[in-house]
Short mmCIF file of C-alpha atoms (C1' of nucleotides) in Angstrom, two decimals:
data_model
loop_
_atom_site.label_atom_id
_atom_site.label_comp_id
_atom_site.label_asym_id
_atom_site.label_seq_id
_atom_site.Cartn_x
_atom_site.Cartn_y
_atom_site.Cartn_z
CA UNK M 1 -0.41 3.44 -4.23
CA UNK M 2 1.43 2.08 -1.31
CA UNK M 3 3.16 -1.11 -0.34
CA UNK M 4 3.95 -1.50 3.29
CA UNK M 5 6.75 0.79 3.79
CA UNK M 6 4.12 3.52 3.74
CA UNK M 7 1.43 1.88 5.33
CA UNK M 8 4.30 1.63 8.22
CA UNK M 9 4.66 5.52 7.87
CA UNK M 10 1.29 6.29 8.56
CA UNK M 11 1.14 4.14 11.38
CA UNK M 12 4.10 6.02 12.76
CA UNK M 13 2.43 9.17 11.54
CA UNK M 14 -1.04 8.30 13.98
CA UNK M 15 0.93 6.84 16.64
CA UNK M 16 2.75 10.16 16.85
CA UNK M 17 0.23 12.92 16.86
CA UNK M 18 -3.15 10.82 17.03
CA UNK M 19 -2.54 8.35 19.60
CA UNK M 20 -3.80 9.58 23.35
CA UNK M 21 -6.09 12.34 21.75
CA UNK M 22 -9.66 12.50 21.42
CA UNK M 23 -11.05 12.16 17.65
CA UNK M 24 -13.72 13.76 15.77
CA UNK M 25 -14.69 11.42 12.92
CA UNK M 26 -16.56 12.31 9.58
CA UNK M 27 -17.39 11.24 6.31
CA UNK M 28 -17.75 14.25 4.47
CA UNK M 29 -18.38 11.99 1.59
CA UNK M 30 -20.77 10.13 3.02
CA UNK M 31 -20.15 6.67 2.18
CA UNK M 32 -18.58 5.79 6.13
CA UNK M 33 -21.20 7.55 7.96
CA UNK M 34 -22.16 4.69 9.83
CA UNK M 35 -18.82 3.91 11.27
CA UNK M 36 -17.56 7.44 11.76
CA UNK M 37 -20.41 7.33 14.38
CA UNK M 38 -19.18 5.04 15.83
CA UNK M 39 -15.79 6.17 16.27
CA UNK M 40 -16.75 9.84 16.90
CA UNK M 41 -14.81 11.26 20.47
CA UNK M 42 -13.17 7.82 20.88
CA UNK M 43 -9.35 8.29 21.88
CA UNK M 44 -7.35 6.81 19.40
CA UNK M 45 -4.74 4.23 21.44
CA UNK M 46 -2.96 2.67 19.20
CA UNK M 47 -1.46 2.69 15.59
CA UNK M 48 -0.32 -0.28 13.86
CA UNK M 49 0.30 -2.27 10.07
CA UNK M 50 1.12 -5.27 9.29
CA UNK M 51 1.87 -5.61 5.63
CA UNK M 52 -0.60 -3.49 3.75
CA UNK M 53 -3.40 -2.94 6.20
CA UNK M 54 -3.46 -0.23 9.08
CA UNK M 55 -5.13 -0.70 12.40
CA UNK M 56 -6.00 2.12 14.56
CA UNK M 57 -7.54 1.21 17.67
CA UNK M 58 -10.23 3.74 19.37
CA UNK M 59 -11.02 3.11 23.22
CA UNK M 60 -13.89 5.24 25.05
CA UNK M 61 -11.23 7.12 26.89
CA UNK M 62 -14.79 7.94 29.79
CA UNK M 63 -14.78 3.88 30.86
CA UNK M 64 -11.24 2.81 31.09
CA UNK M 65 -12.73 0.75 34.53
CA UNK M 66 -15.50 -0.98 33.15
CA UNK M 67 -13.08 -2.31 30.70
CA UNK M 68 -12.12 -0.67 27.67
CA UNK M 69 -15.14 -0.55 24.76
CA UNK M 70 -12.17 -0.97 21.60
CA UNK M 71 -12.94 -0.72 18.18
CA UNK M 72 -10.47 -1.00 15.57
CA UNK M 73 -10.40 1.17 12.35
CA UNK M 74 -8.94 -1.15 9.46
CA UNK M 75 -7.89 0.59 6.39
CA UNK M 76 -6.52 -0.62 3.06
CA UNK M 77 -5.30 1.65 0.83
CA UNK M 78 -5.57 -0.59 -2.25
CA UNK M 79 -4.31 0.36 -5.51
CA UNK M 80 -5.15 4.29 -5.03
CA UNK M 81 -6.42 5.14 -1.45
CA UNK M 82 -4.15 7.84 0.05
CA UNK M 83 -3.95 9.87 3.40
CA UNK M 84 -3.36 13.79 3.68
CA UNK M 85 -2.09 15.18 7.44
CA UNK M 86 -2.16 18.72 8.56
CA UNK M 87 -2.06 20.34 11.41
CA UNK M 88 0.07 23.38 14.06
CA UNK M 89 3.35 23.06 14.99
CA UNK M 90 2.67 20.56 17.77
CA UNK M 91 0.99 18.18 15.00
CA UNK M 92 4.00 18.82 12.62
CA UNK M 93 6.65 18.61 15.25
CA UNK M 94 5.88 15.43 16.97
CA UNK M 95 5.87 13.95 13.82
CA UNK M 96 9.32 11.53 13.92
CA UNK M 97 8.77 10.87 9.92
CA UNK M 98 8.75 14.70 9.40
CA UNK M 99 6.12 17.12 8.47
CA UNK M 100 2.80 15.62 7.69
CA UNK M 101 3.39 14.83 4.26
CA UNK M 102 0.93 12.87 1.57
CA UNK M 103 1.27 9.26 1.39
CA UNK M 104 0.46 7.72 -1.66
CA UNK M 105 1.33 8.13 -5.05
CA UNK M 106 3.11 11.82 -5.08
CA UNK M 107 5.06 10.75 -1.44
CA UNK M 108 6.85 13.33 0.03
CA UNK M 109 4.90 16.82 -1.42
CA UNK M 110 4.75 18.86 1.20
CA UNK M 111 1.35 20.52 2.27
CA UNK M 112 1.45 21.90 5.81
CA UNK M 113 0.87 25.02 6.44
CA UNK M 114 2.46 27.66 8.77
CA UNK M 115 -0.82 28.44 10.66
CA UNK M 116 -3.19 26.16 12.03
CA UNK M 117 -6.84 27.24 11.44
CA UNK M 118 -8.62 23.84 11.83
CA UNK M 119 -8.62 20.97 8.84
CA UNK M 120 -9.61 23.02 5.72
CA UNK M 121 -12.96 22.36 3.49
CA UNK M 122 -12.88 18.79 2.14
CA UNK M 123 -11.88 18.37 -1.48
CA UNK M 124 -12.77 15.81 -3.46
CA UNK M 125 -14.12 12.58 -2.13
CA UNK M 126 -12.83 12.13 1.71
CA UNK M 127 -13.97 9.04 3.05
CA UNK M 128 -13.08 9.51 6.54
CA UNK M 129 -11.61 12.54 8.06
CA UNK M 130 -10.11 12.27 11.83
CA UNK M 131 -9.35 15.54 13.81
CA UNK M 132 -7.68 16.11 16.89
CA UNK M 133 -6.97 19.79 18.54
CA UNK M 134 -3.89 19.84 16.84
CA UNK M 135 -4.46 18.41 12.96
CA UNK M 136 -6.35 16.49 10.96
CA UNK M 137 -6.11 13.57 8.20
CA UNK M 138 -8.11 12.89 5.33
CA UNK M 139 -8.44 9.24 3.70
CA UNK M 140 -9.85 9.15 0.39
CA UNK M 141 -10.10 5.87 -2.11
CA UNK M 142 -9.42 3.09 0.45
CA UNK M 143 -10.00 -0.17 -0.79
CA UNK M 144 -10.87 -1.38 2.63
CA UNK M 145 -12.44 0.95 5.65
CA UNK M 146 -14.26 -0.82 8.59
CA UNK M 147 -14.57 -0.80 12.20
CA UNK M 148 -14.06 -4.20 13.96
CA UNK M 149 -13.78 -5.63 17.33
CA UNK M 150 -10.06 -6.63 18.61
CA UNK M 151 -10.70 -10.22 17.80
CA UNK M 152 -11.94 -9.27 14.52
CA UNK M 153 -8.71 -7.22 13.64
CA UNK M 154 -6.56 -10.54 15.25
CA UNK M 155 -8.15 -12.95 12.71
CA UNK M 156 -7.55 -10.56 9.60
CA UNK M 157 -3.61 -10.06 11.15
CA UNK M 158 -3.69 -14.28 11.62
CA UNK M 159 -3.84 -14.47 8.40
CA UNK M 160 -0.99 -12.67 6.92
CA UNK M 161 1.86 -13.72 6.34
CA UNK M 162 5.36 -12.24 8.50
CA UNK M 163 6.05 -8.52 7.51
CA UNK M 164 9.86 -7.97 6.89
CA UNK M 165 8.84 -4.37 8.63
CA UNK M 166 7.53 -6.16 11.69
CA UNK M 167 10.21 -8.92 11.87
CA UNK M 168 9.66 -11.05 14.33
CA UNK M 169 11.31 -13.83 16.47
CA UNK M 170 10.70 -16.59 14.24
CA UNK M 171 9.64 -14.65 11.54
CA UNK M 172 12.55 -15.52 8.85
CA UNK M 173 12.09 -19.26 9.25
CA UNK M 174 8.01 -18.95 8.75
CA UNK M 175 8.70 -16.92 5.39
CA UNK M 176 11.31 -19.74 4.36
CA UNK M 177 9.02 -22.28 5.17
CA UNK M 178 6.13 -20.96 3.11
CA UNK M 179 8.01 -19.89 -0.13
CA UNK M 180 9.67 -23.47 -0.23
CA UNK M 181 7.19 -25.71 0.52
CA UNK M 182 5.07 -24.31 -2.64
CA UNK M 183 5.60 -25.09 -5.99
CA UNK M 184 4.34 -21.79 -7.38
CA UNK M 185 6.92 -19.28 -8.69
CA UNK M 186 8.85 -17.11 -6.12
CA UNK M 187 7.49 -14.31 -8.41
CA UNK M 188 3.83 -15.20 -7.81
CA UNK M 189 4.61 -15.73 -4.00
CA UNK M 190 6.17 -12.77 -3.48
CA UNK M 191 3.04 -11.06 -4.11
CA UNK M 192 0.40 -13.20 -2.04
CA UNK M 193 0.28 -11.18 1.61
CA UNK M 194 -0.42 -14.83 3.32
CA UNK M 195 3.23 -15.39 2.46
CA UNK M 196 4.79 -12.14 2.85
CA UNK M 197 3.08 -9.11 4.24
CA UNK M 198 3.85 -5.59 2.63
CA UNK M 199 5.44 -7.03 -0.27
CA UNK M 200 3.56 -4.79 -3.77
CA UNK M 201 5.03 -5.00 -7.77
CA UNK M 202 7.96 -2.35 -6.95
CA UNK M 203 9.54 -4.64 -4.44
CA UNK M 204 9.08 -7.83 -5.74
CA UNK M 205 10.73 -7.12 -9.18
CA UNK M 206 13.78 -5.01 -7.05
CA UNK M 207 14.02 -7.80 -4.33
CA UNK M 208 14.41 -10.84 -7.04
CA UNK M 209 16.97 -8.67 -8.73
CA UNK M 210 19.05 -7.91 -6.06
CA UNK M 211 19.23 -11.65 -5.01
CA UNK M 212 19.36 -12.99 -8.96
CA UNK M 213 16.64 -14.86 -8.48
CA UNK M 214 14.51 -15.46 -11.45
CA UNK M 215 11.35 -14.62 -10.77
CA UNK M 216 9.52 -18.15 -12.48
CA UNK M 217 11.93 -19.91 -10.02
CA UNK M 218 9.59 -22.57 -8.23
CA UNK M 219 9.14 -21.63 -4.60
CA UNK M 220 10.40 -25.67 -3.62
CA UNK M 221 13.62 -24.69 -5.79
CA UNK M 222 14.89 -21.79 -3.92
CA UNK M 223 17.53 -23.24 -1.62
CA UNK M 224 16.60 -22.45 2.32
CA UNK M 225 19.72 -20.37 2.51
CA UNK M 226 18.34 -18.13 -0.35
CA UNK M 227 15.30 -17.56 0.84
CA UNK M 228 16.18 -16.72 3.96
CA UNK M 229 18.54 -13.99 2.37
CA UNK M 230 15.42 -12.43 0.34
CA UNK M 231 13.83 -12.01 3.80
CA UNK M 232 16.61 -10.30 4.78
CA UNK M 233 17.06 -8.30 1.89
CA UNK M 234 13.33 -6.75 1.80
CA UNK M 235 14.16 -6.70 5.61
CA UNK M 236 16.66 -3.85 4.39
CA UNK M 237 15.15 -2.40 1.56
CA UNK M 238 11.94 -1.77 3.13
CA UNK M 239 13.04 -0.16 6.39
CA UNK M 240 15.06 1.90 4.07
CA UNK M 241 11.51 2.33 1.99
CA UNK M 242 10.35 4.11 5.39
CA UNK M 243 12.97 6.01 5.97
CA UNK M 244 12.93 7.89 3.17
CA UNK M 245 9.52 7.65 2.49
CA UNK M 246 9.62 5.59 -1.10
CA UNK M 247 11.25 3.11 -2.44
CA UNK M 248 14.42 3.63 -3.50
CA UNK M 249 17.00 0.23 -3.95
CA UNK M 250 19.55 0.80 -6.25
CA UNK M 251 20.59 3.96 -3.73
CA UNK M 252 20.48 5.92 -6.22
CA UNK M 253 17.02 8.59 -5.95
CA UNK M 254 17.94 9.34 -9.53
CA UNK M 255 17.33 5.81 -11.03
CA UNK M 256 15.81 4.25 -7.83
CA UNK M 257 14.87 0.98 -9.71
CA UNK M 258 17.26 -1.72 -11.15
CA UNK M 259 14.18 -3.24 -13.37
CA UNK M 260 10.91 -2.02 -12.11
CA UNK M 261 9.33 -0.03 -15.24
CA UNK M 262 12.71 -0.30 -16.85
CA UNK M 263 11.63 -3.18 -19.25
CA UNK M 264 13.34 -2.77 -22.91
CA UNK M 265 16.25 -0.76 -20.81
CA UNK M 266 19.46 -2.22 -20.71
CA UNK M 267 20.24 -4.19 -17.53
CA UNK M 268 22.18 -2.01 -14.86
CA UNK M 269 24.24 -4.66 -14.32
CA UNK M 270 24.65 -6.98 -17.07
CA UNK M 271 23.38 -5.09 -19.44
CA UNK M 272 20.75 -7.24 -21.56
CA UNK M 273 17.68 -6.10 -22.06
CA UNK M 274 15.08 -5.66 -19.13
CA UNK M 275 11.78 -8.10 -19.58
CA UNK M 276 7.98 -7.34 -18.80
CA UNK M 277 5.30 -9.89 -19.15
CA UNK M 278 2.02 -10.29 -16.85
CA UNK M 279 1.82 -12.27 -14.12
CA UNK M 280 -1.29 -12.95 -12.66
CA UNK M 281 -2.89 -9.75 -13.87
CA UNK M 282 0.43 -7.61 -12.49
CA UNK M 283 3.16 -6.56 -14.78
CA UNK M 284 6.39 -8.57 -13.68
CA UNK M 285 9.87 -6.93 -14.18
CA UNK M 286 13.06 -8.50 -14.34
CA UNK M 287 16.45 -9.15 -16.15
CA UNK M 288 16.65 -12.54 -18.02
CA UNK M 289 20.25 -11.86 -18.48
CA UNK M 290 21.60 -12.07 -14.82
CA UNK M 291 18.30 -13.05 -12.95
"C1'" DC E 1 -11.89 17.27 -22.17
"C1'" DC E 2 -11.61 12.32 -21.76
"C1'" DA E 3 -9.12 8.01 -21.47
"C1'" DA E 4 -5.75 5.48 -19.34
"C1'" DA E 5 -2.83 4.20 -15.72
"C1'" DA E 6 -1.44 3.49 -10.90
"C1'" DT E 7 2.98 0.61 -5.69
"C1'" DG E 8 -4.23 -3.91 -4.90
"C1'" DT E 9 -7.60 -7.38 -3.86
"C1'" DC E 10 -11.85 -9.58 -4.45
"C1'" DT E 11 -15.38 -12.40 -6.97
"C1'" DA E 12 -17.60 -15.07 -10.49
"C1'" DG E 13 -17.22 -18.30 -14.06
"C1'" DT F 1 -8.60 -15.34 -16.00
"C1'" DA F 2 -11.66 -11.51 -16.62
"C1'" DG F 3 -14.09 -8.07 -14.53
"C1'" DA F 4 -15.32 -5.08 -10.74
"C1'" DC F 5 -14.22 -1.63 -7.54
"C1'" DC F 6 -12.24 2.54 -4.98
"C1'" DT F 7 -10.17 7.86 -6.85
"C1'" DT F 8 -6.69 10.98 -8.56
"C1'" DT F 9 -3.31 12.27 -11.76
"C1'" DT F 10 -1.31 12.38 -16.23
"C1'" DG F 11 -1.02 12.55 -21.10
"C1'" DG F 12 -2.98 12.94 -25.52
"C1'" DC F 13 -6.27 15.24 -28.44
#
DNA sequence: CCAAAATGTCTAG
DNA sequence: TAGACCTTTTGGC
């Protein structure tokens, strides 16, 4: 259950021990057949997200002249897809986010192995399993899986909103511009990916804390200056988010949320009691004492 | 063992 | 706004 901080991670994961290799591509469960055929012995040649979605790009690696015959992979994990790496020591060691690890709910459990034998028997229900010569990756219970041309991908990316984990030239002043010029609450923005990209429940409730903002604040209330400090803030939290591989932004790994599933709990820093109510189908977090 | 929950998004009404 | 969907894990009996 990822927001983008580990979509980000798995892009870094493919980009460094996927990217420039030939792929085998299954569906041992079946239900992506079609486009693992497609992308069977493609070279995978590039890795990217943008807020919650992954893109990995395949190129027939036999007709670079000819120009290149691309097809993107897009994957959303959704509410419960996850992705499970192993591979040798040339898999695990290229890795610059550490040993293949799990990303999804249980992020960080460790399953590589010491020696390589090839991707083991497939448990459970893998949608799409990718091997190189030196590991393997499983992706079960994506929300989204297709294969689309490049334009395709670009019009799905055109219409997302700026990633604080991309962050752009330009990109602050697009997010300010959005958030204010809508009179919806900041809360329900903060969760709509054509205003912020990568954004999920975790860091919403933890970014409006740690700027006091109250989440029912109208979006054409927040002051520019405000706004533009929330960008920066997820800016921060969420490269810390990939760095460590969840979320973590009271710095603290013992008590890593001020609010988030802390409702009824007294406030960490003012001490009233923490709120939940639903928003829009999602459980919204957040102090009414000193938000 | 079975139900519920989980960091999400879509669609119909 | 309710329901559907994709799958695994957890907690209660």
């Amino acid at each position: 259950m990822p927001e983008g901080h580990s979509v980000h991670r798995l892009a870094q994961q493919f980009s460094d021990v996927f990217v420039g290799s030939a792929v085998r591509a299954s569906s041992p469960q079946g239900r992506f057949a079609q486009g693992a055929e497609l992308l069977d012995g493609m070279v995978m040649s590039r890795a990217r997200a943008h807020g919650k979605q992954l893109f990995l790009d395949f190129s027939d690696g036999a007709a670079t002249c000819s120009g290149v015959a691309t097809r993107v992979l897009r994957v959303h994990l959704g509410l419960y897809g996850a992705l499970d790496f192993g591979g040798d020591q040339t898999f695990a060691g290229a890795s610059s986010i550490g040993a293949p690890r799990r990303i999804g709910e249980a992020e960080g459990s460790q399953i590589v192995g010491t020696e390589y034998v090839g991707p083991p028997e497939p448990v459970g229900a893998v949608r799409v399993r990718l091997v190189t010569d030196h590991g393997w990756g499983d992706l079960r219970g994506p929300t989204a899986c297709e294969v689309l041309t490049v334009p395709e991908a670009e019009l799905v990316i055109g219409k997302l909103g700026p990633d604080p984990l991309i962050n752009q030239q330009g990109d602050r002043e697009r997010f300010v511009q959005l958030l204010t010029r809508s009179k919806k609450s900041v809360g329900q923005q903060l969760m709509e990916q054509n205003i912020l990209a990568g954004v999920g429940n975790i860091y919403r409730a933890e970014l409006l804390f740690r700027q006091r903002l109250n989440p029912a604040t109208l979006g054409s209330s927040v002051p520019s200056g405000a706004a533009a400090s929330l960008w920066e803030d997820a800016v921060g939290a969420m490269n810390d988010g990939v760095r460590r591989g969840k979320i973590v932004t009271t710095g603290d790994p013992e008590v890593p949320h001020f609010v988030y599933q802390r409702n009824s709990q007294p406030c960490m820093r003012c001490g009233e009691l923490v709120a939940l109510r639903e928003l829009a189908g999602r459980k919204l977090y957040w102090c009414p004492g000193c938000q």
